[in-house]
């Protein structure tokens, strides 16, 4: 990790935009688009493409992972600052609501841990993994912690409606109970984090698993109630906790170290395309140059974490 910090420092010094990097971030924050959502009082905030360094300097090109800076002044990634954050290597972060470690893996990428990625993806259909492990800073209802993707500009060049319906059905399989809003000025896909994660576990601090392991085991017994005996299957947990009326009965506390793992085999970040079986949908133009995210967010609009996953295709899609 220390070598990576030095590498990042050199990377920023060498960037053509390094001298104005902080200025660009400030401008990104000042010009961030905001929307008040009538039901959940949401604030959608994003870091824009002009705050990124030159593509030729991206160490994981064509991908660039970074924190979504405007979500909160308290959101920090101590070792990597404005980015890039590493691929395949855990990194620490903190926000007003959560403090922990994040790991993102993309199959076929220029990883900072190629051996670890190769071992993880070997024999599996999945092509993307994201893990967050850490502690909440206040007690929150399980039903109030969301994940998904959100955008501040309308989608463009949308495929035929029946293709969109198929894509929405695929997303619903990956994220049970998800709310997919496409035809709006600020599209979004959101779902309850506990109903979407492939693996959830809660441990006493110090007993949590190493998130770089290839097989994190489920254990939701800390939630109590139906889960107290630790014998609830993952499919049943998803079914129960994707329902807001059921999941609001459970709490995430501040004493437990929680691990949330998500993986999928439909969206390929290396090509920025969505595989829906009979066809692949190129997403860079559809998203109008906006990146997908790995985020955790409260229903009241406060963020736990938000990391953007950029592809160089997005830059030409937005300005092309």
mmCIF file of C-alpha atoms in Angstrom:
data_model
loop_
_atom_site.group_PDB
_atom_site.id
_atom_site.type_symbol
_atom_site.label_atom_id
_atom_site.label_comp_id
_atom_site.label_asym_id
_atom_site.label_seq_id
_atom_site.Cartn_x
_atom_site.Cartn_y
_atom_site.Cartn_z
ATOM 1 C CA UNK A 1 0.000 0.000 0.000
ATOM 2 C CA UNK A 2 2.814 2.463 0.756
ATOM 3 C CA UNK A 3 4.271 1.913 -2.703
ATOM 4 C CA UNK A 4 0.871 2.660 -4.166
ATOM 5 C CA UNK A 5 0.661 5.960 -2.247
ATOM 6 C CA UNK A 6 4.025 7.014 -3.665
ATOM 7 C CA UNK A 7 2.907 5.912 -7.097
ATOM 8 C CA UNK A 8 -0.231 8.021 -6.813
ATOM 9 C CA UNK A 9 1.766 11.059 -5.686
ATOM 10 C CA UNK A 10 4.018 10.711 -8.716
ATOM 11 C CA UNK A 11 0.996 10.147 -10.915
ATOM 12 C CA UNK A 12 -0.588 13.439 -9.818
ATOM 13 C CA UNK A 13 2.660 15.359 -10.252
ATOM 14 C CA UNK A 14 3.021 14.033 -13.794
ATOM 15 C CA UNK A 15 -0.544 14.763 -14.823
ATOM 16 C CA UNK A 16 -0.969 17.662 -17.211
ATOM 17 C CA UNK A 17 -3.820 18.893 -15.073
ATOM 18 C CA UNK A 18 -2.102 18.415 -11.735
ATOM 19 C CA UNK A 19 -1.559 22.106 -11.022
ATOM 20 C CA UNK A 20 -5.261 22.805 -11.322
ATOM 21 C CA UNK A 21 -6.541 19.506 -9.947
ATOM 22 C CA UNK A 22 -7.913 20.972 -6.718
ATOM 23 C CA UNK A 23 -9.438 23.835 -8.672
ATOM 24 C CA UNK A 24 -11.210 21.423 -10.956
ATOM 25 C CA UNK A 25 -12.641 19.535 -8.005
ATOM 26 C CA UNK A 26 -13.875 22.793 -6.495
ATOM 27 C CA UNK A 27 -15.510 23.727 -9.786
ATOM 28 C CA UNK A 28 -17.035 20.251 -9.973
ATOM 29 C CA UNK A 29 -18.569 20.720 -6.526
ATOM 30 C CA UNK A 30 -19.828 24.226 -7.287
ATOM 31 C CA UNK A 31 -21.501 23.169 -10.516
ATOM 32 C CA UNK A 32 -22.930 19.880 -9.222
ATOM 33 C CA UNK A 33 -26.533 19.334 -10.188
ATOM 34 C CA UNK A 34 -29.008 18.891 -7.368
ATOM 35 C CA UNK A 35 -32.575 17.593 -7.330
ATOM 36 C CA UNK A 36 -34.993 17.351 -4.433
ATOM 37 C CA UNK A 37 -36.922 14.106 -4.705
ATOM 38 C CA UNK A 38 -40.449 14.660 -3.390
ATOM 39 C CA UNK A 39 -40.746 11.363 -1.534
ATOM 40 C CA UNK A 40 -37.284 10.852 -0.057
ATOM 41 C CA UNK A 41 -35.827 14.364 -0.069
ATOM 42 C CA UNK A 42 -32.901 13.055 -2.084
ATOM 43 C CA UNK A 43 -29.868 15.054 -3.113
ATOM 44 C CA UNK A 44 -28.174 13.597 -6.181
ATOM 45 C CA UNK A 45 -24.598 14.803 -6.449
ATOM 46 C CA UNK A 46 -21.830 13.719 -8.804
ATOM 47 C CA UNK A 47 -18.232 14.410 -9.683
ATOM 48 C CA UNK A 48 -18.001 15.414 -13.349
ATOM 49 C CA UNK A 49 -15.517 14.261 -15.981
ATOM 50 C CA UNK A 50 -13.564 17.519 -16.192
ATOM 51 C CA UNK A 51 -12.248 16.912 -12.665
ATOM 52 C CA UNK A 52 -10.408 13.784 -13.837
ATOM 53 C CA UNK A 53 -6.724 13.706 -14.830
ATOM 54 C CA UNK A 54 -5.589 12.988 -18.392
ATOM 55 C CA UNK A 55 -6.618 9.536 -19.606
ATOM 56 C CA UNK A 56 -3.041 8.760 -20.659
ATOM 57 C CA UNK A 57 -2.006 8.879 -16.986
ATOM 58 C CA UNK A 58 -4.679 6.487 -15.668
ATOM 59 C CA UNK A 59 -2.772 3.559 -14.094
ATOM 60 C CA UNK A 60 -5.686 1.144 -14.632
ATOM 61 C CA UNK A 61 -6.669 2.467 -18.060
ATOM 62 C CA UNK A 62 -9.283 2.222 -19.522
ATOM 63 C CA UNK A 63 -10.807 2.282 -16.005
ATOM 64 C CA UNK A 64 -10.484 4.965 -13.339
ATOM 65 C CA UNK A 65 -11.885 4.434 -9.830
ATOM 66 C CA UNK A 66 -12.376 7.502 -7.639
ATOM 67 C CA UNK A 67 -14.411 8.862 -4.781
ATOM 68 C CA UNK A 68 -17.514 10.844 -5.701
ATOM 69 C CA UNK A 69 -16.169 13.991 -4.071
ATOM 70 C CA UNK A 70 -19.293 16.213 -3.857
ATOM 71 C CA UNK A 71 -21.418 13.863 -1.758
ATOM 72 C CA UNK A 72 -20.101 15.223 1.545
ATOM 73 C CA UNK A 73 -17.169 17.268 2.879
ATOM 74 C CA UNK A 74 -16.607 14.495 5.421
ATOM 75 C CA UNK A 75 -16.172 11.768 2.779
ATOM 76 C CA UNK A 76 -12.466 10.926 2.649
ATOM 77 C CA UNK A 77 -10.137 8.295 1.177
ATOM 78 C CA UNK A 78 -7.001 8.939 3.277
ATOM 79 C CA UNK A 79 -4.389 7.073 1.216
ATOM 80 C CA UNK A 80 -5.584 7.969 -2.270
ATOM 81 C CA UNK A 81 -7.343 11.314 -1.986
ATOM 82 C CA UNK A 82 -8.983 12.352 -5.244
ATOM 83 C CA UNK A 83 -7.867 9.197 -7.010
ATOM 84 C CA UNK A 84 -7.201 6.934 -8.548
ATOM 85 C CA UNK A 85 -8.283 4.359 -6.000
ATOM 86 C CA UNK A 86 -6.698 0.942 -6.571
ATOM 87 C CA UNK A 87 -8.247 -2.033 -8.329
ATOM 88 C CA UNK A 88 -7.974 -5.382 -6.582
ATOM 89 C CA UNK A 89 -6.488 -3.857 -3.416
ATOM 90 C CA UNK A 90 -8.520 -2.811 -0.332
ATOM 91 C CA UNK A 91 -8.449 0.874 0.614
ATOM 92 C CA UNK A 92 -9.781 2.758 3.601
ATOM 93 C CA UNK A 93 -12.473 5.449 3.569
ATOM 94 C CA UNK A 94 -14.650 7.355 6.012
ATOM 95 C CA UNK A 95 -17.808 9.461 5.920
ATOM 96 C CA UNK A 96 -20.148 11.029 8.434
ATOM 97 C CA UNK A 97 -22.095 7.751 8.674
ATOM 98 C CA UNK A 98 -19.601 4.956 8.009
ATOM 99 C CA UNK A 99 -15.936 4.094 8.347
ATOM 100 C CA UNK A 100 -14.307 1.109 6.729
ATOM 101 C CA UNK A 101 -12.559 -0.509 3.802
ATOM 102 C CA UNK A 102 -13.565 -0.953 0.168
ATOM 103 C CA UNK A 103 -12.418 -3.479 -2.433
ATOM 104 C CA UNK A 104 -13.308 -3.353 -6.139
ATOM 105 C CA UNK A 105 -12.346 -6.022 -8.658
ATOM 106 C CA UNK A 106 -12.974 -5.948 -12.430
ATOM 107 C CA UNK A 107 -12.194 -9.048 -14.463
ATOM 108 C CA UNK A 108 -9.683 -8.400 -17.242
ATOM 109 C CA UNK A 109 -8.575 -5.048 -15.843
ATOM 110 C CA UNK A 110 -5.045 -3.839 -15.181
ATOM 111 C CA UNK A 111 -5.297 -4.735 -11.528
ATOM 112 C CA UNK A 112 -2.991 -3.648 -8.720
ATOM 113 C CA UNK A 113 -3.214 -7.264 -7.529
ATOM 114 C CA UNK A 114 -3.406 -9.419 -10.684
ATOM 115 C CA UNK A 115 -2.673 -12.663 -8.837
ATOM 116 C CA UNK A 116 -5.465 -12.045 -6.355
ATOM 117 C CA UNK A 117 -7.932 -11.134 -9.105
ATOM 118 C CA UNK A 118 -7.001 -14.204 -11.135
ATOM 119 C CA UNK A 119 -7.578 -16.453 -8.138
ATOM 120 C CA UNK A 120 -10.887 -14.769 -7.273
ATOM 121 C CA UNK A 121 -12.428 -14.903 -10.774
ATOM 122 C CA UNK A 122 -11.105 -18.368 -11.666
ATOM 123 C CA UNK A 123 -13.951 -20.796 -12.359
ATOM 124 C CA UNK A 124 -16.645 -18.165 -11.769
ATOM 125 C CA UNK A 125 -19.068 -16.472 -14.174
ATOM 126 C CA UNK A 126 -18.890 -13.181 -12.281
ATOM 127 C CA UNK A 127 -16.892 -10.321 -13.851
ATOM 128 C CA UNK A 128 -17.241 -7.648 -11.153
ATOM 129 C CA UNK A 129 -16.962 -7.597 -7.369
ATOM 130 C CA UNK A 130 -17.294 -4.827 -4.814
ATOM 131 C CA UNK A 131 -16.979 -5.222 -1.056
ATOM 132 C CA UNK A 132 -17.372 -2.786 1.811
ATOM 133 C CA UNK A 133 -16.480 -3.701 5.360
ATOM 134 C CA UNK A 134 -16.717 -1.429 8.380
ATOM 135 C CA UNK A 135 -18.857 0.145 11.084
ATOM 136 C CA UNK A 136 -21.811 2.504 11.070
ATOM 137 C CA UNK A 137 -21.456 5.702 13.093
ATOM 138 C CA UNK A 138 -25.095 5.750 14.121
ATOM 139 C CA UNK A 139 -27.777 3.085 14.476
ATOM 140 C CA UNK A 140 -29.852 2.890 11.275
ATOM 141 C CA UNK A 141 -32.778 0.835 10.047
ATOM 142 C CA UNK A 142 -31.865 -1.810 7.486
ATOM 143 C CA UNK A 143 -34.695 -0.538 5.260
ATOM 144 C CA UNK A 144 -33.138 2.933 5.127
ATOM 145 C CA UNK A 145 -29.761 1.875 3.697
ATOM 146 C CA UNK A 146 -29.863 1.856 -0.105
ATOM 147 C CA UNK A 147 -27.507 1.094 -2.962
ATOM 148 C CA UNK A 148 -27.697 1.489 -6.734
ATOM 149 C CA UNK A 149 -26.796 4.020 -9.392
ATOM 150 C CA UNK A 150 -27.916 7.608 -9.917
ATOM 151 C CA UNK A 151 -27.395 10.163 -12.644
ATOM 152 C CA UNK A 152 -27.907 13.903 -12.995
ATOM 153 C CA UNK A 153 -28.654 13.948 -16.738
ATOM 154 C CA UNK A 154 -31.291 12.059 -18.749
ATOM 155 C CA UNK A 155 -30.346 8.863 -20.533
ATOM 156 C CA UNK A 156 -29.841 9.109 -24.305
ATOM 157 C CA UNK A 157 -29.916 6.819 -27.338
ATOM 158 C CA UNK A 158 -32.152 4.377 -25.509
ATOM 159 C CA UNK A 159 -32.777 0.996 -27.183
ATOM 160 C CA UNK A 160 -36.217 -0.279 -28.144
ATOM 161 C CA UNK A 161 -38.718 -0.358 -25.227
ATOM 162 C CA UNK A 162 -38.884 -4.151 -25.170
ATOM 163 C CA UNK A 163 -35.094 -4.291 -24.880
ATOM 164 C CA UNK A 164 -35.304 -1.818 -22.000
ATOM 165 C CA UNK A 165 -37.926 -3.986 -20.302
ATOM 166 C CA UNK A 166 -35.680 -7.024 -20.635
ATOM 167 C CA UNK A 167 -32.741 -5.057 -19.226
ATOM 168 C CA UNK A 168 -34.883 -3.895 -16.281
ATOM 169 C CA UNK A 169 -35.885 -7.502 -15.588
ATOM 170 C CA UNK A 170 -32.221 -8.519 -15.571
ATOM 171 C CA UNK A 171 -31.423 -5.713 -13.129
ATOM 172 C CA UNK A 172 -34.278 -6.852 -10.892
ATOM 173 C CA UNK A 173 -32.757 -10.338 -10.767
ATOM 174 C CA UNK A 174 -29.423 -8.910 -9.635
ATOM 175 C CA UNK A 175 -31.074 -6.447 -7.253
ATOM 176 C CA UNK A 176 -34.360 -7.829 -5.873
ATOM 177 C CA UNK A 177 -36.927 -5.169 -5.081
ATOM 178 C CA UNK A 178 -35.033 -2.542 -7.055
ATOM 179 C CA UNK A 179 -36.675 0.679 -8.199
ATOM 180 C CA UNK A 180 -35.644 1.409 -11.800
ATOM 181 C CA UNK A 181 -36.517 4.939 -12.976
ATOM 182 C CA UNK A 182 -35.411 5.543 -16.572
ATOM 183 C CA UNK A 183 -37.595 8.159 -18.241
ATOM 184 C CA UNK A 184 -36.785 11.163 -16.073
ATOM 185 C CA UNK A 185 -34.337 14.061 -15.944
ATOM 186 C CA UNK A 186 -32.325 12.278 -13.244
ATOM 187 C CA UNK A 187 -32.541 8.505 -13.742
ATOM 188 C CA UNK A 188 -31.711 6.068 -10.967
ATOM 189 C CA UNK A 189 -31.655 2.449 -9.939
ATOM 190 C CA UNK A 190 -31.971 1.918 -6.209
ATOM 191 C CA UNK A 191 -32.585 -0.984 -3.873
ATOM 192 C CA UNK A 192 -32.178 -1.845 -0.204
ATOM 193 C CA UNK A 193 -28.525 -2.779 0.342
ATOM 194 C CA UNK A 194 -29.361 -5.766 2.547
ATOM 195 C CA UNK A 195 -31.736 -7.156 -0.079
ATOM 196 C CA UNK A 196 -29.211 -6.786 -2.889
ATOM 197 C CA UNK A 197 -25.840 -7.851 -1.465
ATOM 198 C CA UNK A 198 -24.792 -11.375 -2.383
ATOM 199 C CA UNK A 199 -23.183 -11.798 1.033
ATOM 200 C CA UNK A 200 -23.737 -9.992 4.354
ATOM 201 C CA UNK A 201 -22.154 -10.776 7.672
ATOM 202 C CA UNK A 202 -21.745 -9.084 11.030
ATOM 203 C CA UNK A 203 -18.827 -9.699 13.380
ATOM 204 C CA UNK A 204 -17.360 -8.404 16.595
ATOM 205 C CA UNK A 205 -14.528 -6.000 15.721
ATOM 206 C CA UNK A 206 -11.364 -8.016 15.250
ATOM 207 C CA UNK A 207 -13.212 -11.159 14.142
ATOM 208 C CA UNK A 208 -14.236 -9.929 10.707
ATOM 209 C CA UNK A 209 -13.051 -11.871 7.611
ATOM 210 C CA UNK A 210 -10.303 -10.733 5.258
ATOM 211 C CA UNK A 211 -12.210 -9.192 2.354
ATOM 212 C CA UNK A 212 -9.575 -10.300 -0.158
ATOM 213 C CA UNK A 213 -10.522 -13.937 0.450
ATOM 214 C CA UNK A 214 -12.234 -15.726 -2.432
ATOM 215 C CA UNK A 215 -15.173 -16.962 -0.394
ATOM 216 C CA UNK A 216 -16.724 -14.671 2.222
ATOM 217 C CA UNK A 217 -19.315 -16.590 4.237
ATOM 218 C CA UNK A 218 -22.778 -15.240 5.061
ATOM 219 C CA UNK A 219 -23.707 -14.690 8.741
ATOM 220 C CA UNK A 220 -26.621 -12.372 9.553
ATOM 221 C CA UNK A 221 -27.300 -13.726 13.031
ATOM 222 C CA UNK A 222 -26.316 -10.370 14.528
ATOM 223 C CA UNK A 223 -29.556 -8.927 13.124
ATOM 224 C CA UNK A 224 -31.559 -11.091 15.526
ATOM 225 C CA UNK A 225 -35.198 -12.024 15.012
ATOM 226 C CA UNK A 226 -35.640 -14.418 12.116
ATOM 227 C CA UNK A 227 -31.870 -14.376 11.529
ATOM 228 C CA UNK A 228 -30.816 -15.089 15.131
ATOM 229 C CA UNK A 229 -30.060 -18.782 14.592
ATOM 230 C CA UNK A 230 -27.945 -18.114 11.494
ATOM 231 C CA UNK A 231 -29.894 -20.610 9.386
ATOM 232 C CA UNK A 232 -31.564 -18.218 6.899
ATOM 233 C CA UNK A 233 -30.469 -18.881 3.319
ATOM 234 C CA UNK A 234 -29.099 -16.052 1.191
ATOM 235 C CA UNK A 235 -32.069 -16.209 -1.189
ATOM 236 C CA UNK A 236 -34.530 -15.967 1.703
ATOM 237 C CA UNK A 237 -32.545 -13.121 3.306
ATOM 238 C CA UNK A 238 -32.735 -11.196 0.019
ATOM 239 C CA UNK A 239 -36.457 -11.843 -0.235
ATOM 240 C CA UNK A 240 -37.102 -10.716 3.343
ATOM 241 C CA UNK A 241 -34.857 -7.655 3.470
ATOM 242 C CA UNK A 242 -35.721 -6.304 0.021
ATOM 243 C CA UNK A 243 -39.186 -5.654 1.453
ATOM 244 C CA UNK A 244 -39.160 -2.271 3.287
ATOM 245 C CA UNK A 245 -41.960 -3.298 5.648
ATOM 246 C CA UNK A 246 -39.984 -6.312 6.809
ATOM 247 C CA UNK A 247 -36.495 -4.855 6.760
ATOM 248 C CA UNK A 248 -37.482 -1.826 8.849
ATOM 249 C CA UNK A 249 -37.790 -4.196 11.817
ATOM 250 C CA UNK A 250 -34.011 -4.728 11.792
ATOM 251 C CA UNK A 251 -31.148 -2.391 12.667
ATOM 252 C CA UNK A 252 -27.499 -1.941 11.774
ATOM 253 C CA UNK A 253 -25.785 -0.961 15.035
ATOM 254 C CA UNK A 254 -22.532 0.896 15.724
ATOM 255 C CA UNK A 255 -20.818 -1.936 17.609
ATOM 256 C CA UNK A 256 -20.669 -4.511 14.827
ATOM 257 C CA UNK A 257 -18.272 -4.725 11.882
ATOM 258 C CA UNK A 258 -20.422 -5.415 8.816
ATOM 259 C CA UNK A 259 -19.289 -6.869 5.502
ATOM 260 C CA UNK A 260 -21.299 -6.313 2.315
ATOM 261 C CA UNK A 261 -20.247 -8.162 -0.835
ATOM 262 C CA UNK A 262 -21.762 -7.598 -4.273
ATOM 263 C CA UNK A 263 -20.852 -9.348 -7.516
ATOM 264 C CA UNK A 264 -22.449 -9.818 -10.930
ATOM 265 C CA UNK A 265 -21.832 -11.109 -14.451
ATOM 266 C CA UNK A 266 -24.080 -8.833 -16.509
ATOM 267 C CA UNK A 267 -22.353 -5.448 -16.675
ATOM 268 C CA UNK A 268 -18.828 -5.520 -18.094
ATOM 269 C CA UNK A 269 -16.900 -2.481 -16.869
ATOM 270 C CA UNK A 270 -14.073 -3.218 -19.326
ATOM 271 C CA UNK A 271 -16.368 -2.644 -22.317
ATOM 272 C CA UNK A 272 -19.043 -0.630 -20.475
ATOM 273 C CA UNK A 273 -21.758 -2.885 -21.852
ATOM 274 C CA UNK A 274 -24.733 -4.738 -20.354
ATOM 275 C CA UNK A 275 -25.208 -8.354 -21.416
ATOM 276 C CA UNK A 276 -28.922 -9.246 -21.421
ATOM 277 C CA UNK A 277 -28.488 -12.628 -23.057
ATOM 278 C CA UNK A 278 -29.516 -12.102 -26.667
ATOM 279 C CA UNK A 279 -27.622 -8.820 -27.066
ATOM 280 C CA UNK A 280 -25.205 -6.456 -25.386
ATOM 281 C CA UNK A 281 -26.176 -2.839 -24.787
ATOM 282 C CA UNK A 282 -23.346 -0.317 -25.040
ATOM 283 C CA UNK A 283 -23.831 1.934 -22.021
ATOM 284 C CA UNK A 284 -21.399 4.837 -22.519
ATOM 285 C CA UNK A 285 -23.654 6.741 -24.955
ATOM 286 C CA UNK A 286 -26.845 5.710 -23.164
ATOM 287 C CA UNK A 287 -25.486 7.143 -19.915
ATOM 288 C CA UNK A 288 -24.409 10.337 -21.691
ATOM 289 C CA UNK A 289 -20.890 10.008 -20.335
ATOM 290 C CA UNK A 290 -21.946 9.427 -16.714
ATOM 291 C CA UNK A 291 -20.254 6.678 -14.666
ATOM 292 C CA UNK A 292 -21.841 3.868 -12.707
ATOM 293 C CA UNK A 293 -21.161 3.799 -8.972
ATOM 294 C CA UNK A 294 -20.672 1.534 -5.977
ATOM 295 C CA UNK A 295 -22.603 3.470 -3.372
ATOM 296 C CA UNK A 296 -24.325 3.255 -0.040
ATOM 297 C CA UNK A 297 -26.894 5.907 0.735
ATOM 298 C CA UNK A 298 -29.524 6.639 3.361
ATOM 299 C CA UNK A 299 -33.124 7.071 2.369
ATOM 300 C CA UNK A 300 -32.949 10.625 3.768
ATOM 301 C CA UNK A 301 -30.258 11.512 1.184
ATOM 302 C CA UNK A 302 -27.096 11.195 3.280
ATOM 303 C CA UNK A 303 -24.299 9.082 1.814
ATOM 304 C CA UNK A 304 -22.301 6.325 3.485
ATOM 305 C CA UNK A 305 -19.963 5.922 0.500
ATOM 306 C CA UNK A 306 -19.927 6.565 -3.243
ATOM 307 C CA UNK A 307 -17.207 5.464 -5.652
ATOM 308 C CA UNK A 308 -17.353 6.175 -9.368
ATOM 309 C CA UNK A 309 -16.213 3.639 -11.963
ATOM 310 C CA UNK A 310 -15.130 5.589 -15.042
ATOM 311 C CA UNK A 311 -14.220 4.274 -18.490
ATOM 312 C CA UNK A 312 -12.438 6.340 -21.103
ATOM 313 C CA UNK A 313 -15.391 5.700 -23.444
ATOM 314 C CA UNK A 314 -17.501 7.930 -21.202
ATOM 315 C CA UNK A 315 -15.359 10.967 -21.955
ATOM 316 C CA UNK A 316 -15.892 10.757 -25.710
ATOM 317 C CA UNK A 317 -19.583 9.823 -25.248
ATOM 318 C CA UNK A 318 -20.264 13.000 -23.264
ATOM 319 C CA UNK A 319 -18.394 15.355 -25.559
ATOM 320 C CA UNK A 320 -18.838 13.502 -28.835
#
